Amino acid sequence: MGMALWALLLWQWHTVVSQPVEVQLEQIKKDVAQKMLSQDALKKEFSAMLETEKEKMKEQIMAKVDEKITARAKEEEKSRDALSKQVQELESTLAKQKKEHEAAVTALKSSLAEQTAEIAKALDLYQRSLSQHRDEAANNLELHKKELAEHKETSSKGLEAQTKAL
């Protein structure tokens, strides 16, 4: 019991001293019971107020937590969006580079095919030219052999004629 309760009880005791002891005792019991009820009511009221404040604080804390969670989620969403955009840009760049490389490879293959065809033509022409030169050289050799044989024959007939003439 608080100090105020004792003071009140003491005051009431002085005011009822003139009454018989049983009445005084009964009155004191009633006053104490009334004060106890009053204290219980105050306790309940304070408990209810504390509970209300506790709930308000809990709600405020939960609201702040929700705000932080929402802010964090928004940041993560922005981050995911930025990463997604970067991925799309990289995929686009990669696709573009792939097309460029494919075009370059196709052009290179085409160029190599043309060069191979030109080299094949050049080799064929060179081979024909060599064959033609060989044939001409063989013909010329035959002609020279015939000419030499004719010259020998002519020279030997001329030598024979000179030898006879001498």
Coordinates of N, CA and C in Angstrom, one line a residue:
M1 N 0.8 -1.2 0.0 CA 0.0 0.0 0.0 C 0.9 1.2 0.0
G2 N 0.4 2.3 -0.7 CA 1.1 3.5 -0.8 C 1.0 4.3 0.5
M3 N 1.8 5.3 0.6 CA 1.8 6.2 1.7 C 0.5 7.0 1.8
A4 N 0.0 7.4 0.7 CA -1.3 8.1 0.7 C -2.4 7.3 1.4
L5 N -2.4 6.0 1.1 CA -3.4 5.1 1.6 C -3.3 5.1 3.2
W6 N -2.1 5.0 3.7 CA -1.9 5.0 5.1 C -2.4 6.3 5.8
A7 N -2.0 7.4 5.1 CA -2.4 8.7 5.6 C -4.0 8.8 5.7
L8 N -4.6 8.3 4.6 CA -6.1 8.3 4.6 C -6.7 7.5 5.7
L9 N -6.1 6.3 5.8 CA -6.6 5.4 6.9 C -6.4 6.0 8.3
L10 N -5.3 6.6 8.5 CA -5.0 7.2 9.7 C -6.0 8.4 10.0
W11 N -6.3 9.2 9.0 CA -7.3 10.3 9.2 C -8.7 9.7 9.5
Q12 N -9.0 8.7 8.7 CA -10.4 8.1 9.0 C -10.4 7.5 10.4
W13 N -9.4 7.0 10.8 CA -9.3 6.4 12.2 C -9.6 7.4 13.2
H14 N -9.0 8.6 13.0 CA -9.2 9.7 14.0 C -10.6 10.2 14.0
T15 N -11.3 10.2 12.8 CA -12.6 10.7 12.7 C -13.6 9.7 13.3
V16 N -13.3 8.5 13.3 CA -14.3 7.5 13.8 C -14.0 7.0 15.2
V17 N -13.0 7.6 15.8 CA -12.6 7.1 17.2 C -13.8 7.2 18.2
S18 N -14.6 8.2 17.9 CA -15.7 8.4 18.8 C -16.8 7.3 18.7
Q19 N -16.8 6.5 17.6 CA -17.7 5.4 17.4 C -17.3 4.2 18.1
P20 N -18.2 3.2 18.3 CA -17.8 2.0 18.9 C -16.7 1.3 18.1
V21 N -15.9 0.4 18.6 CA -14.8 -0.2 18.0 C -15.2 -1.1 16.8
E22 N -16.3 -1.8 17.0 CA -16.8 -2.7 16.0 C -17.2 -1.9 14.7
V23 N -17.9 -0.8 15.0 CA -18.3 0.1 13.9 C -17.1 0.7 13.2
Q24 N -16.2 1.1 14.1 CA -15.0 1.7 13.6 C -14.2 0.7 12.7
L25 N -14.1 -0.5 13.2 CA -13.4 -1.6 12.5 C -14.1 -1.9 11.2
E26 N -15.4 -1.9 11.2 CA -16.2 -2.2 10.0 C -16.0 -1.1 9.0
Q27 N -16.0 0.1 9.5 CA -15.8 1.3 8.6 C -14.4 1.3 8.0
I28 N -13.4 0.9 8.8 CA -12.1 0.9 8.3 C -12.0 -0.2 7.2
K29 N -12.6 -1.4 7.5 CA -12.5 -2.5 6.5 C -13.2 -2.1 5.2
K30 N -14.3 -1.3 5.3 CA -15.0 -0.9 4.1 C -14.1 0.1 3.3
D31 N -13.5 1.0 4.1 CA -12.6 2.0 3.4 C -11.4 1.3 2.7
V32 N -10.8 0.4 3.4 CA -9.7 -0.3 2.9 C -10.1 -1.1 1.6
A33 N -11.3 -1.8 1.7 CA -11.8 -2.5 0.6 C -12.0 -1.6 -0.6
Q34 N -12.6 -0.4 -0.3 CA -12.9 0.6 -1.3 C -11.6 1.1 -2.0
K35 N -10.6 1.3 -1.1 CA -9.3 1.8 -1.6 C -8.7 0.7 -2.5
M36 N -8.8 -0.5 -2.1 CA -8.2 -1.6 -2.8 C -8.9 -1.8 -4.2
L37 N -10.2 -1.6 -4.2 CA -10.9 -1.7 -5.4 C -10.5 -0.5 -6.3
S38 N -10.4 0.6 -5.7 CA -9.9 1.8 -6.5 C -8.5 1.6 -7.0
Q39 N -7.6 1.0 -6.2 CA -6.3 0.8 -6.7 C -6.3 -0.3 -7.8
D40 N -7.1 -1.3 -7.7 CA -7.2 -2.3 -8.7 C -7.7 -1.7 -10.0
A41 N -8.7 -0.8 -9.9 CA -9.2 -0.1 -11.1 C -8.2 0.7 -11.7
L42 N -7.4 1.4 -10.9 CA -6.3 2.2 -11.4 C -5.2 1.3 -12.1
K43 N -4.9 0.2 -11.5 CA -4.0 -0.8 -12.1 C -4.5 -1.2 -13.4
K44 N -5.8 -1.6 -13.5 CA -6.3 -2.1 -14.7 C -6.3 -1.0 -15.8
E45 N -6.6 0.3 -15.3 CA -6.6 1.4 -16.3 C -5.2 1.6 -16.8
F46 N -4.2 1.6 -15.8 CA -2.8 1.8 -16.3 C -2.4 0.7 -17.1
S47 N -2.8 -0.5 -16.8 CA -2.4 -1.7 -17.6 C -3.0 -1.6 -19.0
A48 N -4.2 -1.1 -19.1 CA -4.9 -0.9 -20.4 C -4.2 0.2 -21.2
M49 N -3.8 1.3 -20.5 CA -3.1 2.4 -21.1 C -1.7 1.9 -21.6
L50 N -1.0 1.1 -20.7 CA 0.3 0.6 -21.1 C 0.1 -0.4 -22.3
E51 N -0.9 -1.2 -22.3 CA -1.1 -2.1 -23.4 C -1.4 -1.3 -24.7
T52 N -2.2 -0.3 -24.6 CA -2.6 0.6 -25.7 C -1.3 1.2 -26.3
E53 N -0.5 1.8 -25.4 CA 0.8 2.4 -25.8 C 1.7 1.3 -26.4
K54 N 1.7 0.2 -25.8 CA 2.6 -0.9 -26.3 C 2.1 -1.3 -27.7
E55 N 0.8 -1.4 -27.9 CA 0.3 -1.7 -29.3 C 0.6 -0.6 -30.3
K56 N 0.5 0.7 -29.8 CA 0.8 1.8 -30.7 C 2.3 1.7 -31.1
M57 N 3.1 1.5 -30.1 CA 4.6 1.4 -30.4 C 4.9 0.2 -31.4
K58 N 4.2 -0.9 -31.1 CA 4.4 -2.1 -31.9 C 3.9 -1.7 -33.4
E59 N 2.8 -1.1 -33.5 CA 2.3 -0.7 -34.8 C 3.3 0.3 -35.5
Q60 N 3.8 1.2 -34.7 CA 4.8 2.2 -35.3 C 6.0 1.5 -35.8
I61 N 6.5 0.6 -34.9 CA 7.7 -0.2 -35.3 C 7.4 -1.1 -36.5
M62 N 6.3 -1.7 -36.5 CA 5.9 -2.5 -37.7 C 5.8 -1.7 -39.0
A63 N 5.2 -0.5 -38.8 CA 5.1 0.4 -40.0 C 6.5 0.8 -40.5
K64 N 7.4 1.1 -39.5 CA 8.8 1.5 -40.0 C 9.5 0.3 -40.6
V65 N 9.3 -0.9 -40.0 CA 9.8 -2.1 -40.6 C 9.3 -2.3 -42.0
D66 N 7.9 -2.2 -42.2 CA 7.3 -2.3 -43.5 C 7.9 -1.3 -44.5
E67 N 8.1 0.0 -44.0 CA 8.6 1.0 -44.9 C 10.0 0.6 -45.4
K68 N 10.8 0.1 -44.4 CA 12.2 -0.3 -44.8 C 12.2 -1.5 -45.7
I69 N 11.3 -2.5 -45.5 CA 11.2 -3.6 -46.3 C 10.7 -3.2 -47.7
T70 N 9.7 -2.3 -47.8 CA 9.2 -1.8 -49.0 C 10.3 -1.0 -49.8
A71 N 11.1 -0.2 -49.1 CA 12.2 0.6 -49.7 C 13.2 -0.4 -50.2
R72 N 13.5 -1.4 -49.4 CA 14.6 -2.4 -49.8 C 14.1 -3.2 -51.1
A73 N 12.8 -3.5 -51.0 CA 12.2 -4.3 -52.2 C 12.3 -3.4 -53.5
K74 N 12.0 -2.1 -53.3 CA 12.1 -1.2 -54.5 C 13.5 -1.1 -55.0
E75 N 14.5 -1.0 -54.0 CA 15.9 -0.9 -54.4 C 16.3 -2.2 -55.2
E76 N 15.9 -3.3 -54.6 CA 16.2 -4.6 -55.3 C 15.5 -4.7 -56.7
E77 N 14.3 -4.2 -56.8 CA 13.6 -4.2 -58.0 C 14.3 -3.3 -59.0
K78 N 14.7 -2.1 -58.6 CA 15.5 -1.2 -59.5 C 16.8 -1.9 -59.9
S79 N 17.4 -2.5 -59.0 CA 18.7 -3.2 -59.3 C 18.5 -4.4 -60.3
R80 N 17.4 -5.1 -60.0 CA 17.0 -6.2 -61.0 C 16.7 -5.7 -62.3
D81 N 16.0 -4.5 -62.4 CA 15.6 -3.9 -63.7 C 16.9 -3.5 -64.4
A82 N 17.8 -2.8 -63.6 CA 19.1 -2.4 -64.2 C 19.9 -3.5 -64.8
L83 N 20.0 -4.6 -64.0 CA 20.7 -5.8 -64.4 C 20.0 -6.4 -65.6
S84 N 18.7 -6.5 -65.6 CA 18.0 -7.0 -66.7 C 18.2 -6.2 -68.0
K85 N 18.2 -4.9 -67.8 CA 18.5 -4.0 -69.0 C 19.9 -4.3 -69.5
Q86 N 20.9 -4.4 -68.6 CA 22.3 -4.7 -69.0 C 22.3 -6.0 -69.7
V87 N 21.6 -7.0 -69.2 CA 21.6 -8.3 -69.9 C 21.1 -8.2 -71.3
Q88 N 19.9 -7.5 -71.4 CA 19.3 -7.3 -72.7 C 20.3 -6.6 -73.7
E89 N 21.0 -5.5 -73.2 CA 21.9 -4.8 -74.0 C 23.1 -5.7 -74.4
L90 N 23.6 -6.5 -73.5 CA 24.7 -7.4 -73.8 C 24.2 -8.5 -74.8
E91 N 23.0 -9.0 -74.6 CA 22.5 -10.0 -75.6 C 22.3 -9.4 -77.0
S92 N 21.8 -8.1 -77.0 CA 21.6 -7.4 -78.3 C 23.0 -7.2 -78.9
T93 N 24.0 -6.8 -78.2 CA 25.3 -6.6 -78.7 C 25.9 -7.9 -79.2
L94 N 25.7 -8.9 -78.4 CA 26.2 -10.2 -78.8 C 25.6 -10.7 -80.1
A95 N 24.3 -10.5 -80.2 CA 23.5 -10.9 -81.4 C 24.1 -10.1 -82.6
K96 N 24.2 -8.8 -82.4 CA 24.8 -8.0 -83.5 C 26.2 -8.5 -83.9
Q97 N 27.0 -8.7 -82.9 CA 28.4 -9.1 -83.2 C 28.4 -10.5 -83.9
K98 N 27.4 -11.4 -83.5 CA 27.3 -12.7 -84.1 C 27.0 -12.6 -85.5
K99 N 26.0 -11.7 -85.8 CA 25.6 -11.5 -87.2 C 26.8 -10.9 -88.0
E100 N 27.5 -9.9 -87.4 CA 28.6 -9.3 -88.1 C 29.7 -10.4 -88.4
H101 N 30.0 -11.2 -87.4 CA 31.0 -12.3 -87.6 C 30.5 -13.3 -88.6
E102 N 29.2 -13.7 -88.6 CA 28.7 -14.6 -89.6 C 28.8 -14.0 -91.0
A103 N 28.5 -12.7 -91.1 CA 28.7 -12.0 -92.4 C 30.1 -12.0 -92.8
A104 N 31.0 -11.7 -91.9 CA 32.4 -11.7 -92.2 C 32.9 -13.1 -92.6
V105 N 32.5 -14.1 -91.9 CA 32.9 -15.5 -92.2 C 32.3 -15.9 -93.6
T106 N 31.1 -15.5 -93.9 CA 30.5 -15.8 -95.2 C 31.3 -15.0 -96.3
A107 N 31.6 -13.8 -96.1 CA 32.4 -13.0 -97.0 C 33.8 -13.6 -97.2
L108 N 34.4 -14.1 -96.2 CA 35.7 -14.7 -96.2 C 35.6 -16.0 -97.0
K109 N 34.6 -16.8 -96.7 CA 34.4 -18.1 -97.4 C 34.2 -17.8 -98.9
S110 N 33.4 -16.8 -99.2 CA 33.1 -16.4 -100.6 C 34.4 -16.0 -101.3
S111 N 35.2 -15.1 -100.6 CA 36.4 -14.6 -101.2 C 37.4 -15.8 -101.4
L112 N 37.5 -16.7 -100.4 CA 38.4 -17.9 -100.5 C 37.9 -18.7 -101.7
A113 N 36.6 -18.9 -101.9 CA 36.1 -19.7 -103.0 C 36.5 -19.0 -104.3
E114 N 36.3 -17.7 -104.4 CA 36.7 -17.0 -105.6 C 38.2 -17.1 -105.9
Q115 N 39.0 -16.9 -104.9 CA 40.4 -17.0 -105.0 C 40.8 -18.4 -105.4
T116 N 40.2 -19.4 -104.8 CA 40.5 -20.8 -105.2 C 40.1 -21.1 -106.6
A117 N 39.0 -20.5 -107.1 CA 38.6 -20.7 -108.5 C 39.6 -20.0 -109.4
E118 N 40.0 -18.8 -109.0 CA 41.0 -18.0 -109.8 C 42.3 -18.8 -109.9
I119 N 42.7 -19.3 -108.8 CA 44.0 -20.1 -108.7 C 43.9 -21.3 -109.6
A120 N 42.7 -22.0 -109.5 CA 42.5 -23.2 -110.3 C 42.6 -22.8 -111.8
K121 N 41.9 -21.7 -112.1 CA 41.9 -21.3 -113.5 C 43.4 -21.0 -114.0
A122 N 44.1 -20.2 -113.1 CA 45.5 -19.8 -113.4 C 46.3 -21.1 -113.6
L123 N 46.2 -22.1 -112.7 CA 46.9 -23.3 -112.8 C 46.6 -24.1 -114.0
D124 N 45.3 -24.1 -114.4 CA 44.9 -24.7 -115.6 C 45.5 -24.1 -116.8
L125 N 45.4 -22.7 -116.8 CA 46.1 -22.0 -118.0 C 47.6 -22.2 -118.0
Y126 N 48.2 -22.2 -116.9 CA 49.6 -22.5 -116.8 C 50.0 -23.9 -117.3
Q127 N 49.1 -24.8 -116.9 CA 49.3 -26.2 -117.3 C 49.2 -26.3 -118.9
R128 N 48.1 -25.7 -119.4 CA 47.9 -25.7 -120.8 C 49.1 -25.0 -121.6
S129 N 49.5 -23.9 -121.0 CA 50.6 -23.1 -121.6 C 51.9 -24.0 -121.6
L130 N 52.1 -24.7 -120.5 CA 53.3 -25.6 -120.4 C 53.2 -26.7 -121.4
S131 N 51.9 -27.3 -121.5 CA 51.7 -28.3 -122.5 C 52.0 -27.8 -123.9
Q132 N 51.5 -26.6 -124.2 CA 51.6 -26.0 -125.5 C 53.1 -25.8 -125.8
H133 N 53.8 -25.2 -124.8 CA 55.3 -25.0 -125.0 C 56.0 -26.3 -125.2
R134 N 55.6 -27.3 -124.4 CA 56.3 -28.6 -124.5 C 56.0 -29.2 -125.9
D135 N 54.8 -29.1 -126.4 CA 54.4 -29.5 -127.7 C 55.2 -28.7 -128.8
E136 N 55.3 -27.4 -128.6 CA 56.0 -26.6 -129.6 C 57.5 -26.9 -129.5
A137 N 58.0 -27.1 -128.3 CA 59.4 -27.5 -128.2 C 59.7 -28.8 -128.8
A138 N 58.8 -29.8 -128.6 CA 59.0 -31.1 -129.3 C 58.9 -31.0 -130.8
N139 N 57.9 -30.1 -131.3 CA 57.9 -29.9 -132.7 C 59.1 -29.3 -133.3
N140 N 59.6 -28.2 -132.5 CA 60.8 -27.5 -133.0 C 62.0 -28.5 -132.9
L141 N 62.0 -29.3 -131.9 CA 63.1 -30.3 -131.9 C 63.1 -31.2 -133.1
E142 N 61.9 -31.7 -133.4 CA 61.8 -32.6 -134.6 C 62.2 -31.8 -135.8
L143 N 61.8 -30.6 -136.0 CA 62.1 -29.8 -137.1 C 63.7 -29.6 -137.2
H144 N 64.2 -29.3 -136.0 CA 65.7 -29.1 -136.0 C 66.4 -30.4 -136.3
K145 N 65.9 -31.5 -135.8 CA 66.5 -32.8 -136.2 C 66.5 -33.1 -137.7
K146 N 65.3 -32.8 -138.3 CA 65.1 -33.0 -139.7 C 66.0 -32.0 -140.5
E147 N 66.1 -30.8 -140.0 CA 66.9 -29.8 -140.7 C 68.4 -30.2 -140.6
L148 N 68.8 -30.7 -139.3 CA 70.1 -31.1 -139.1 C 70.4 -32.4 -140.0
A149 N 69.5 -33.3 -140.1 CA 69.7 -34.5 -140.9 C 69.8 -34.1 -142.3
E150 N 68.9 -33.1 -142.8 CA 69.0 -32.7 -144.2 C 70.3 -32.0 -144.4
H151 N 70.7 -31.1 -143.4 CA 72.0 -30.4 -143.5 C 73.1 -31.4 -143.6
K152 N 73.1 -32.4 -142.8 CA 74.1 -33.5 -142.8 C 74.1 -34.1 -144.2
E153 N 73.0 -34.5 -144.6 CA 72.9 -35.2 -145.9 C 73.4 -34.2 -147.0
T154 N 72.9 -33.0 -147.0 CA 73.4 -32.0 -148.0 C 74.9 -31.8 -147.9
S155 N 75.3 -31.7 -146.7 CA 76.8 -31.5 -146.5 C 77.5 -32.7 -146.9
S156 N 77.1 -33.8 -146.6 CA 77.8 -35.0 -147.0 C 77.7 -35.2 -148.5
K157 N 76.7 -34.9 -149.2 CA 76.6 -35.0 -150.6 C 77.5 -33.9 -151.2
G158 N 77.5 -32.7 -150.6 CA 78.3 -31.7 -151.1 C 79.8 -32.0 -150.9
L159 N 80.1 -32.7 -149.8 CA 81.5 -33.1 -149.6 C 81.9 -34.2 -150.5
E160 N 81.0 -35.1 -150.8 CA 81.2 -36.1 -151.7 C 81.4 -35.5 -153.1
A161 N 80.6 -34.6 -153.5 CA 80.7 -34.0 -154.8 C 82.1 -33.2 -154.9
Q162 N 82.5 -32.6 -153.8 CA 83.8 -31.9 -153.8 C 84.9 -32.9 -153.9
T163 N 84.7 -33.9 -153.1 CA 85.8 -35.0 -153.1 C 85.9 -35.6 -154.5
K164 N 84.8 -35.8 -155.2 CA 84.8 -36.4 -156.5 C 85.4 -35.4 -157.5
A165 N 85.0 -34.2 -157.3 CA 85.5 -33.1 -158.2 C 87.0 -32.9 -158.0
L166 N 87.5 -33.2 -156.9 CA 88.9 -33.0 -156.7 C 89.6 -34.3 -157.2

